[in-house]
Amino acid sequence: MKIIAGNWKMNGTRADLDTMIGAISKVKTENRVILCVPFTLLRAGVENVAIGAQDISAHAKGAYTGEVSGAMLREAGAKYVIVGHSERRMYHDETNDIVRQKVQMALESGLTPIVCVGETMEEKRAGKTFDVIESMVRESLPTDVHDDIIIAYEPRWAIGAGITPTTQEIADAHKVIADTLSYMGLDGTPILYGASVNPLNVGDIVAIRNVGGVLVGGASLKPQEFVTIIESAK
Ligand code: PGA
């Protein structure tokens, strides 16, 4: 069983979601399929696909104009929430500290957080990839986690770029994350790979040791491609 999560980012209409859910409902798969959609598309009662959000407030309630709480996400039908995506870290200055508070909130609200970590090209060139992802994992998670969480390794330089790290690079990064999680008492936490996953490369990627599935951006918007990804991940 692999986890196949789509990240729609700021894309999609209700009609698009209907079409995608219809396409996925025809697929026979053992894989767990998750679609993380904009807040306005969250809905409950969908079969075959778990619906997730893409962000969560670090606060439970109150005077935080524009924010959406974990309880609200749950009520709207979300089961999962992406936390600390690189676009949130980049454009909204989310630090590991903020990400950790959001992960805590997600867990308290009964949501499974999909926590994103990954190095920039600059950090990669400086040979800092392993240090960066290790500290991101350690600092982005609360110390006392007992519930389900999912980690997504998303090298920032490969997101939306049409290029992926080599098999060895993915294997090495996932090993560092798996070891860090193990040290934190979180053995068995699924680790997804994300960034430029497509129907052609998904089979090779999910065959890599410690890769528990994929987080898919662009290709998750196209029903044919996303369905092929779900079917090809074994
Ligand atoms: P991509 O995005 O698949 O379009 O590279 C992945 C992501 O940002 O989650």
PDB file of C-alpha atoms in Angstrom, residues 3 5 32-37 42 49-55 73-74 77-83 106 110-114 148-150:
ATOM      1  CA  ILE A   3       0.000   6.826  -0.123  1.00  0.00           C
ATOM      2  CA  ALA A   5      -1.555  12.500  -2.187  1.00  0.00           C
ATOM      3  CA  ARG A  32      -4.538   5.322  -0.002  1.00  0.00           C
ATOM      4  CA  VAL A  33      -5.556   8.300  -2.125  1.00  0.00           C
ATOM      5  CA  ILE A  34      -5.703  11.805  -0.673  1.00  0.00           C
ATOM      6  CA  LEU A  35      -6.612  15.055  -2.433  1.00  0.00           C
ATOM      7  CA  CYS A  36      -5.521  18.266  -0.725  1.00  0.00           C
ATOM      8  CA  VAL A  37      -7.721  21.002  -2.157  1.00  0.00           C
ATOM      9  CA  LEU A  42     -13.356  20.871   1.140  1.00  0.00           C
ATOM     10  CA  VAL A  49     -10.572   9.559  -1.755  1.00  0.00           C
ATOM     11  CA  ALA A  50      -9.722  11.247   1.531  1.00  0.00           C
ATOM     12  CA  ILE A  51      -9.994  15.004   1.329  1.00  0.00           C
ATOM     13  CA  GLY A  52      -7.313  17.213   2.857  1.00  0.00           C
ATOM     14  CA  ALA A  53      -6.545  20.912   3.241  1.00  0.00           C
ATOM     15  CA  GLN A  54      -3.293  22.697   2.383  1.00  0.00           C
ATOM     16  CA  ASP A  55      -2.830  24.812   5.500  1.00  0.00           C
ATOM     17  CA  LEU A  73     -11.278  21.932   8.552  1.00  0.00           C
ATOM     18  CA  ARG A  74     -12.617  18.819  10.247  1.00  0.00           C
ATOM     19  CA  GLY A  77     -14.692  17.260   5.735  1.00  0.00           C
ATOM     20  CA  ALA A  78     -10.883  17.315   5.835  1.00  0.00           C
ATOM     21  CA  LYS A  79      -9.058  14.296   7.218  1.00  0.00           C
ATOM     22  CA  TYR A  80      -5.559  15.448   6.302  1.00  0.00           C
ATOM     23  CA  VAL A  81      -3.742  18.762   6.088  1.00  0.00           C
ATOM     24  CA  ILE A  82      -0.478  19.706   4.402  1.00  0.00           C
ATOM     25  CA  VAL A  83       1.684  21.671   6.831  1.00  0.00           C
ATOM     26  CA  ALA A 106      -3.747  19.462  13.354  1.00  0.00           C
ATOM     27  CA  GLY A 110      -7.971  14.948  14.722  1.00  0.00           C
ATOM     28  CA  LEU A 111      -6.346  15.685  11.366  1.00  0.00           C
ATOM     29  CA  THR A 112      -3.351  13.810   9.990  1.00  0.00           C
ATOM     30  CA  PRO A 113      -0.664  16.361   9.091  1.00  0.00           C
ATOM     31  CA  ILE A 114       1.454  15.883   5.971  1.00  0.00           C
ATOM     32  CA  ASP A 148      -0.404   9.442  12.802  1.00  0.00           C
ATOM     33  CA  ILE A 149       1.701  11.873  10.875  1.00  0.00           C
ATOM     34  CA  ILE A 150       3.091  11.764   7.357  1.00  0.00           C
TER      35      ILE A 150
END
